[in-house]
Coordinates of N, CA and C in Angstrom, one line a residue:
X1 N 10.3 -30.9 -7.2 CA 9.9 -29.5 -7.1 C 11.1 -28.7 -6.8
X2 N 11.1 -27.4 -7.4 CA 12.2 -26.7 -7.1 C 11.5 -25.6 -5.9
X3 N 13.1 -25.2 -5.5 CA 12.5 -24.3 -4.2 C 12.6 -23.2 -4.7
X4 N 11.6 -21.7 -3.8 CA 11.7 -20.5 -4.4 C 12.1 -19.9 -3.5
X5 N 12.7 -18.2 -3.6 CA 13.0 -17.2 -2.8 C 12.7 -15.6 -3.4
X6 N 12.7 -15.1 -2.7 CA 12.5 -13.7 -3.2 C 13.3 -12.6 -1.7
X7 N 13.8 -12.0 -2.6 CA 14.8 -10.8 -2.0 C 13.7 -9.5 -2.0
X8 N 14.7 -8.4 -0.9 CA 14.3 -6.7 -1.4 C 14.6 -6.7 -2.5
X9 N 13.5 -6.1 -3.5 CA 14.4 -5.2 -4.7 C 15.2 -3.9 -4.0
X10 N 16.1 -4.3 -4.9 CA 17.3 -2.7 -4.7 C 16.4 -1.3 -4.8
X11 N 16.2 -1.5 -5.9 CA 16.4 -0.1 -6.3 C 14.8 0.6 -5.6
X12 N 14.2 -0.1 -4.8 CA 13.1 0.8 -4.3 C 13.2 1.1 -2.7
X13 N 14.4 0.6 -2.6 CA 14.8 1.2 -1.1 C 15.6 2.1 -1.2
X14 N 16.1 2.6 -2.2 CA 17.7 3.7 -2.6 C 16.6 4.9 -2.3
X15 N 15.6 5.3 -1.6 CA 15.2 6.8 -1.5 C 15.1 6.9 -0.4
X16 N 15.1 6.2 0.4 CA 15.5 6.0 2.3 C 17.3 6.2 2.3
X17 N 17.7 5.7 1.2 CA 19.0 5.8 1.6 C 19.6 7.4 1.4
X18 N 19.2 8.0 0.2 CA 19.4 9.4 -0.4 C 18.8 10.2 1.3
X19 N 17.6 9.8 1.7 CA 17.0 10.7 2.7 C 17.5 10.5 3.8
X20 N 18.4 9.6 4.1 CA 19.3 9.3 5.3 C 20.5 10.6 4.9
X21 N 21.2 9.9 4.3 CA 21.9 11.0 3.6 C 21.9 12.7 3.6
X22 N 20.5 13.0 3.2 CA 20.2 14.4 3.3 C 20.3 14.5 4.8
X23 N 19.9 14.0 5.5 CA 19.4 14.3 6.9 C 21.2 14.8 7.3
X24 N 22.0 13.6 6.8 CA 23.3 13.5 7.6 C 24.2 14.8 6.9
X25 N 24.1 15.0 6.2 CA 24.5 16.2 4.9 C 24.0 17.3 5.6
X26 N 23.0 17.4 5.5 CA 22.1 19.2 6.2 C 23.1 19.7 7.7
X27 N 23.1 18.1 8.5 CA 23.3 18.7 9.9 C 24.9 19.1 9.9
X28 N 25.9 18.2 8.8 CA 27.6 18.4 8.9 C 27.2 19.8 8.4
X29 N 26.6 20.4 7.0 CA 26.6 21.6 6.7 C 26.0 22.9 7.8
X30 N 25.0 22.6 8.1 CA 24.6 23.2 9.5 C 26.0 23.9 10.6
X31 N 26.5 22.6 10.7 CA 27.8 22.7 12.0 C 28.7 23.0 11.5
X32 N 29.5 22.6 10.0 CA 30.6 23.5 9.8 C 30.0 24.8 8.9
X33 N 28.9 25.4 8.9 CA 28.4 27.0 8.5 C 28.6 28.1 10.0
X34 N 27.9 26.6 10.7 CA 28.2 27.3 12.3 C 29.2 28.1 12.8
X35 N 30.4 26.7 12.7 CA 31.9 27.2 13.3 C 32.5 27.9 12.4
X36 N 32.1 28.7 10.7 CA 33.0 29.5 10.4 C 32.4 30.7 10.5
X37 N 31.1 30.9 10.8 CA 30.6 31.8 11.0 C 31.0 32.5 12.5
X38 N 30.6 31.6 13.5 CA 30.8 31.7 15.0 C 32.3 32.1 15.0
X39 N 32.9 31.3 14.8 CA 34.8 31.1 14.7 C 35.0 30.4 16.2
X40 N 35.7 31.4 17.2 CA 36.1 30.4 18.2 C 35.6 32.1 19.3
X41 N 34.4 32.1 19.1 CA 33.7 33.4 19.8 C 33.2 33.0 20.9
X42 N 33.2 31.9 21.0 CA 32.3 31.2 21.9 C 33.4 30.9 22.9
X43 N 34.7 30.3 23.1 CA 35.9 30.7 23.9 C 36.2 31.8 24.3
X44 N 36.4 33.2 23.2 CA 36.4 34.1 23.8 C 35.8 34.9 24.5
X45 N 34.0 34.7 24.7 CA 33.1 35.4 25.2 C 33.4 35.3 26.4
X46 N 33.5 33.9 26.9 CA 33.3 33.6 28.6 C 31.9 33.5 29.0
X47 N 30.9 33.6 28.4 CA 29.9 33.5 28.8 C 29.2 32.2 30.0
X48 N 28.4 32.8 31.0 CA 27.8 31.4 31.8 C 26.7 30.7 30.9
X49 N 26.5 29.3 32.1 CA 25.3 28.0 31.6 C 23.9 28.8 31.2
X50 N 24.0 30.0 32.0 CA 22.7 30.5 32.1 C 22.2 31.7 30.8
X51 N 23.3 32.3 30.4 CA 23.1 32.5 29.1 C 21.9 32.4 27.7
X52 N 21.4 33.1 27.3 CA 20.8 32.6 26.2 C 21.8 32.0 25.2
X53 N 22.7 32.3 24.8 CA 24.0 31.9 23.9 C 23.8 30.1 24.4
X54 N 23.7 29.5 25.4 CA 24.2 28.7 26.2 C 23.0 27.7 25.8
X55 N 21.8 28.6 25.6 CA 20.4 27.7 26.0 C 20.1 27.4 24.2
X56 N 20.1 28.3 23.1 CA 20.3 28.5 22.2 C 21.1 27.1 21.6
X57 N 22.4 27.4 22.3 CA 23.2 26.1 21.9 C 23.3 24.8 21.9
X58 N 22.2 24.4 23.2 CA 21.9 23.3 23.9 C 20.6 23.1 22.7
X59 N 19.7 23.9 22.1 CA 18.6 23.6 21.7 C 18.8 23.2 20.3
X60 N 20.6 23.7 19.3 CA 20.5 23.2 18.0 C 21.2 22.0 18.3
X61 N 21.8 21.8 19.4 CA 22.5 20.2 19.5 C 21.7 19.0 19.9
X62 N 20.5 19.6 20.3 CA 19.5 18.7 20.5 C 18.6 18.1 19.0
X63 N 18.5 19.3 18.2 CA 17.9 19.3 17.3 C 18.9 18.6 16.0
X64 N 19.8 19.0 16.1 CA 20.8 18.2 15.1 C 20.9 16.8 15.7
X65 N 21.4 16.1 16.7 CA 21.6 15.2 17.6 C 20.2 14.5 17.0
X66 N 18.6 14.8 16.9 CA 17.8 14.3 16.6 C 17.8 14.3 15.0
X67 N 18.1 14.7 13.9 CA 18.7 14.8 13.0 C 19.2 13.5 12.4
X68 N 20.7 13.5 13.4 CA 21.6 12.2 12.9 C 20.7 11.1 13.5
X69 N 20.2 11.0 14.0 CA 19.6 9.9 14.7 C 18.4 9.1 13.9
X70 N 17.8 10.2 13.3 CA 16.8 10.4 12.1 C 17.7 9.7 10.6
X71 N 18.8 10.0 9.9 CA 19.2 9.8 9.3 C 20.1 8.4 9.4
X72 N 20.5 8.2 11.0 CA 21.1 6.7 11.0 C 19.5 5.7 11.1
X73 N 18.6 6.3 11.5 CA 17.7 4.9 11.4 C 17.5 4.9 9.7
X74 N 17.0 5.9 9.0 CA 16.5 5.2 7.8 C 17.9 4.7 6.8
X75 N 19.1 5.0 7.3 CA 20.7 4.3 6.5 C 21.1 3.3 6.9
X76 N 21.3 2.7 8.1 CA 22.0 1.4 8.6 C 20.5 0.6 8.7
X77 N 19.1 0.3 8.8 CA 18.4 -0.7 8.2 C 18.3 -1.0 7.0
X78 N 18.5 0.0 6.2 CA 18.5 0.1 4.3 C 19.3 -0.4 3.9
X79 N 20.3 0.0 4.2 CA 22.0 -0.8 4.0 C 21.9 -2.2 4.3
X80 N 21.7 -2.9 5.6 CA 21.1 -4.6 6.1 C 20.0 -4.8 4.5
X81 N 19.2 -4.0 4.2 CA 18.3 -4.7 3.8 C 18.7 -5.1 2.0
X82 N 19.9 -4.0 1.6 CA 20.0 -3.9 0.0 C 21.3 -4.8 0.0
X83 N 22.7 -4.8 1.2 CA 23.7 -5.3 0.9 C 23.7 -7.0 1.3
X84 N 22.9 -7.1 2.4 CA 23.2 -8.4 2.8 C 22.0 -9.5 1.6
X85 N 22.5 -10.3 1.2 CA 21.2 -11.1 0.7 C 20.0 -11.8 1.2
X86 N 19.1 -11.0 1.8 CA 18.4 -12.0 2.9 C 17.1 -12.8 2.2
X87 N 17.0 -13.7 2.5 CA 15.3 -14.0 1.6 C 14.1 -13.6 2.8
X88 N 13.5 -13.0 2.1 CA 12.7 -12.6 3.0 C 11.3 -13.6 2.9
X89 N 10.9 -14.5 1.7 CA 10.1 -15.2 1.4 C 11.1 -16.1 0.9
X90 N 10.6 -17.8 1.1 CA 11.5 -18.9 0.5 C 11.2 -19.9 0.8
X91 N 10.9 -21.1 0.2 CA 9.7 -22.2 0.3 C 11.0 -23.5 -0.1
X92 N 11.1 -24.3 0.1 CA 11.0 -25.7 -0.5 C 10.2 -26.9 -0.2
X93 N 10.8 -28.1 -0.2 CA 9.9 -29.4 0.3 C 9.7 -29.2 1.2
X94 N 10.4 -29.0 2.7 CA 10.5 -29.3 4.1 C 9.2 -28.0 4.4
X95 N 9.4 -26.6 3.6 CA 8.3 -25.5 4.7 C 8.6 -24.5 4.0
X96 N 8.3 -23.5 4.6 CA 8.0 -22.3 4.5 C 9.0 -21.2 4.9
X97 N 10.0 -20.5 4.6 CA 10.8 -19.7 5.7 C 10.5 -18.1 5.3
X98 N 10.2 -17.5 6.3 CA 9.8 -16.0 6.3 C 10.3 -15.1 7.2
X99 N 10.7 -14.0 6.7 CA 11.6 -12.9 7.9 C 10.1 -12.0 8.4
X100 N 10.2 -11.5 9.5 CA 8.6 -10.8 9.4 C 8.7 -9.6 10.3
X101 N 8.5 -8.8 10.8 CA 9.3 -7.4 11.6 C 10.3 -7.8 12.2
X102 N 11.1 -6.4 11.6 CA 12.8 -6.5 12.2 C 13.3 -7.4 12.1
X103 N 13.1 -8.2 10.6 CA 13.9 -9.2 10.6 C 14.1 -10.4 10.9
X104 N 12.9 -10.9 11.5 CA 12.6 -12.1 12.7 C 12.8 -13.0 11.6
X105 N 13.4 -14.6 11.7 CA 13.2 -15.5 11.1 C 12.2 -16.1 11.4
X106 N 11.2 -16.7 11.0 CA 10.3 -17.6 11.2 C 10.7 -18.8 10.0
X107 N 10.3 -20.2 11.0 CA 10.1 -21.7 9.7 C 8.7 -22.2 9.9
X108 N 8.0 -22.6 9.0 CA 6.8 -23.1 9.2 C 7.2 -24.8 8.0
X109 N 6.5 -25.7 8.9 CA 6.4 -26.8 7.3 C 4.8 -26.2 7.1
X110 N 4.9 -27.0 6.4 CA 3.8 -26.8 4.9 C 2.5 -27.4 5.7
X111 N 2.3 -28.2 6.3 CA 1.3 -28.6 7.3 C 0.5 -27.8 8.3
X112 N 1.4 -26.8 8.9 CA 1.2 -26.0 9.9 C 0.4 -24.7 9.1
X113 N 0.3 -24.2 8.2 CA 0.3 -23.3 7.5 C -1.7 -23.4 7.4
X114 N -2.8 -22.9 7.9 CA -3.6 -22.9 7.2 C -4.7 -22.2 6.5
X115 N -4.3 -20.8 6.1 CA -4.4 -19.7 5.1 C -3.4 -18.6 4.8
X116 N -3.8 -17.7 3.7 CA -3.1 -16.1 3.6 C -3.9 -15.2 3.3
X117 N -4.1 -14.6 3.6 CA -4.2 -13.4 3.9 C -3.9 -11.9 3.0
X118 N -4.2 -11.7 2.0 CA -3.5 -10.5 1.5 C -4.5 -9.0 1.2
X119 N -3.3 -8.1 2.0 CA -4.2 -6.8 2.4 C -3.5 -5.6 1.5
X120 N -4.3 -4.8 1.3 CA -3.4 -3.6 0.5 C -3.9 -2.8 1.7
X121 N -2.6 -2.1 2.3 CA -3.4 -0.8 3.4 C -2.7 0.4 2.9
X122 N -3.8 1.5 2.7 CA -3.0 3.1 2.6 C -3.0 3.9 3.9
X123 N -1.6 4.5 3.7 CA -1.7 5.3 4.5 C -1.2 6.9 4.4
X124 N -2.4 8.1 4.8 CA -2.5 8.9 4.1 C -1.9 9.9 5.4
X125 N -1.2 11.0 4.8 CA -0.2 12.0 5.3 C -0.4 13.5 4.7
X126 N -0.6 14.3 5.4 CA -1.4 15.5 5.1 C -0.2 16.5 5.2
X127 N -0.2 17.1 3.9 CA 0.6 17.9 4.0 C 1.0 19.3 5.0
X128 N 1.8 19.9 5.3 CA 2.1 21.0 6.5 C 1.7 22.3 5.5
X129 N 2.0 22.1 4.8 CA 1.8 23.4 3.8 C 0.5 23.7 3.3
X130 N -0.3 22.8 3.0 CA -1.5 23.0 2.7 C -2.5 22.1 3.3
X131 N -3.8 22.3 3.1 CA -5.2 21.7 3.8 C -5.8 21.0 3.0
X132 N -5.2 21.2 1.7 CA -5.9 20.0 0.6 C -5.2 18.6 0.1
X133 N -3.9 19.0 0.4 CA -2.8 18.4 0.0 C -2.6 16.8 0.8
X134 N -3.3 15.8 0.4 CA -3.0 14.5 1.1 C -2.4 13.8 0.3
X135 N -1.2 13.0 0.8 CA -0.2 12.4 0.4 C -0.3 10.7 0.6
X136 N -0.4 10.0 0.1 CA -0.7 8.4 0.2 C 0.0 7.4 -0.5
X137 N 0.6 6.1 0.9 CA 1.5 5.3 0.2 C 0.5 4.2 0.1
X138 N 1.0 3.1 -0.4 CA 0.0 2.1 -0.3 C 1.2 0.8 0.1
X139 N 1.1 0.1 0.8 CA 1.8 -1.4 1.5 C 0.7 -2.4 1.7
X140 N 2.0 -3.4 0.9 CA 1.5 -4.5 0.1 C 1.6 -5.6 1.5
X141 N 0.4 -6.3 2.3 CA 0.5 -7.0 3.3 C 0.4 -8.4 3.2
X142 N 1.4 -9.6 3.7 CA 0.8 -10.9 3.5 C 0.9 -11.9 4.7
X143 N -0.2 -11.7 5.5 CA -0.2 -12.3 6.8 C -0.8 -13.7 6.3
X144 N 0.2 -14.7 7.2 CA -0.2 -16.4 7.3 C -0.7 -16.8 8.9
X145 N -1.7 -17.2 8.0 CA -2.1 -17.7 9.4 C -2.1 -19.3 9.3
X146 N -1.7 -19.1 10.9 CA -0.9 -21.1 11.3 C -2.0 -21.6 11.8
X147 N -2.3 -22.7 11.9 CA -3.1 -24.0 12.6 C -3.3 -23.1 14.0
X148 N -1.4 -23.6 14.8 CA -1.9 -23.5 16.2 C -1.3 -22.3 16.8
X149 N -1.1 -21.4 15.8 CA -0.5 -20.1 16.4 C -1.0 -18.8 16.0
X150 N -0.6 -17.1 16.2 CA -1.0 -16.4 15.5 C -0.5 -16.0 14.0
X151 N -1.0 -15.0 13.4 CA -0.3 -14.6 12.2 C 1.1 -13.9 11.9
X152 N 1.7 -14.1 11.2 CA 2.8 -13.7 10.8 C 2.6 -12.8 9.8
X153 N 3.1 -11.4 9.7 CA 2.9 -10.7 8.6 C 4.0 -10.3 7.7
X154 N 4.2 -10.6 6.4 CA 5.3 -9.7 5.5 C 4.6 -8.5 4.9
X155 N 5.6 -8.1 5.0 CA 5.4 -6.5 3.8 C 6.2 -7.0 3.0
X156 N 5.2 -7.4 1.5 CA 5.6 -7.7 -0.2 C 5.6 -6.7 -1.1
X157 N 5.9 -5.4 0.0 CA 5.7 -4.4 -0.9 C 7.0 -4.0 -2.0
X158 N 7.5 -4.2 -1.4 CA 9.2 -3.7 -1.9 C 10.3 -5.3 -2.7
X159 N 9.5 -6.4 -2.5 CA 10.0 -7.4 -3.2 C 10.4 -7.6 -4.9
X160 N 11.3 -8.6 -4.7 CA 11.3 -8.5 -6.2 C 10.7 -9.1 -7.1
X161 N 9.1 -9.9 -6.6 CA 8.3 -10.3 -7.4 C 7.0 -9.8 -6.8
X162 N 5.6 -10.0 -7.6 CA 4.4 -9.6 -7.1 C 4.2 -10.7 -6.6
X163 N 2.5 -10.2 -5.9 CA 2.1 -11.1 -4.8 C 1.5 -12.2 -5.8
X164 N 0.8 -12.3 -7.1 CA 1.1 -13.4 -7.9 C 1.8 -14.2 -7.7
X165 N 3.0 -14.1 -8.2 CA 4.1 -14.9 -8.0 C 4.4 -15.8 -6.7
X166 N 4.2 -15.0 -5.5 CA 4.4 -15.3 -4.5 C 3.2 -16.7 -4.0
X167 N 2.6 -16.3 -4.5 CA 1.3 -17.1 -4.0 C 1.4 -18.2 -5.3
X168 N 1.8 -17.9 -6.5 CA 1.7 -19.5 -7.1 C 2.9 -20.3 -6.7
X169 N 3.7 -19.4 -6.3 CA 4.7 -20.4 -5.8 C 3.9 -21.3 -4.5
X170 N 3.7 -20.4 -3.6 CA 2.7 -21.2 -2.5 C 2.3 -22.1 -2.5
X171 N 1.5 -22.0 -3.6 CA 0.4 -23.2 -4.6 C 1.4 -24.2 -5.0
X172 N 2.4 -24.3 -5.4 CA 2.9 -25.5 -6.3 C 3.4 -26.5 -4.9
X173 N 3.4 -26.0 -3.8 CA 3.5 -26.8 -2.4 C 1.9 -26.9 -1.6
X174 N 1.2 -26.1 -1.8 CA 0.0 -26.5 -1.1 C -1.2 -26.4 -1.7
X175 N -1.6 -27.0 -2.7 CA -2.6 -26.7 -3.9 C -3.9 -26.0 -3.5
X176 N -4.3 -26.5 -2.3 CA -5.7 -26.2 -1.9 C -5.9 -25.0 -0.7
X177 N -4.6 -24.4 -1.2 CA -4.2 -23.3 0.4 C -5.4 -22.6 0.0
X178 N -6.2 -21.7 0.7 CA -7.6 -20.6 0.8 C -6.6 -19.3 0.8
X179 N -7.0 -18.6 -0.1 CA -5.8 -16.9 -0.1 C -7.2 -16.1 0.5
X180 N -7.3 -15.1 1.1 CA -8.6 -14.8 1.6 C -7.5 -13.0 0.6
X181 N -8.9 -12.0 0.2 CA -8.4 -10.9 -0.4 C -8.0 -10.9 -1.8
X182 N -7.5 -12.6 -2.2 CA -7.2 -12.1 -4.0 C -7.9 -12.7 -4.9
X183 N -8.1 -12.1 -5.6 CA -8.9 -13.2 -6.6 C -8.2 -13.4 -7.9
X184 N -7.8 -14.9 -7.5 CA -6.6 -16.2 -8.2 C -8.0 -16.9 -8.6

């Protein structure tokens, strides 16, 4: 029997990486529109902490500061997830090996293993701008559940094969696995 694996696809994480980007882009343009506008007015004023100038200032460095912070989370996990090769699903003789939030490695053999689980969940996001306007992603779910422990869940949404695939691969190591949700 040959072993299988399955990676992130690339190219459907590249729009976290663009929006990291924007985020990081807006706030440099933000700050140097700032200082050539301002110039070095803010040395010359003298102004106190108590100032509105002062409170003003504290509130766009908070707000940019949340910004980059916004932009490094959705860039440096995207980056881990497109440059490094990780298998996130990968089976041979010996078991089962699965990454499952944040990365976690888990190993299961093939014994311990005794169903899956596959869920489609949406989740719906209501536009600011309008009261009609709902926006909906859908994540592709595939929780195992073990003999003597709880479930483990992947998101197969972004992989480089469907949940098909995934599950006949399954199958060619455990014939009689129960998939609960697909109909195989």
């Amino acid at each position: 029997m040959t072993e299988f694996r399955y990676r992130y696809r690339k190219t459907a994480l590249l729009w976290q990486i663009v929006l990291g980007f924007f985020f990081l882009g807006f706030v440099l343009f933000c700050l140097r529109t700032a200082s050539f506008i301002l110039g070095d007015t803010a040395n010359i004023s003298g102004h106190s902490d108590s100032s509105p100038f002062a409170i003003a200032g504290f509130m766009f460095t908070f707000v940019f500061m949340i910004m980059i912070a916004a932009g490094l989370w959705l860039i440096i996990p995207t980056l881990i997830k497109i440059l490094v090769p990780l298998n996130i699903i990968a089976g041979d003789e010996q078991g089962l090996s699965v990454r499952g939030p944040w990365l976690k490695n888990y190993y299961f053999s093939w014994s311990d293993i005794d169903y899956l689980r596959y869920e489609k969940r949406l989740s719906y996001y209501r536009s600011s701008n309008s009261r009609h306007t709902v926006l909906e992603t859908m994540n592709e779910i595939l929780p195992i559940k073990l003999l003597q422990s709880k479930s483990v869940r992947i998101n197969v949404t972004y992989l480089d094969g469907s949940i098909d695939d995934i599950v006949a691969d399954i199958r060619r190591y455990l014939p009689n696995i129960k998939v609960n949700g697909l109909d195989i």
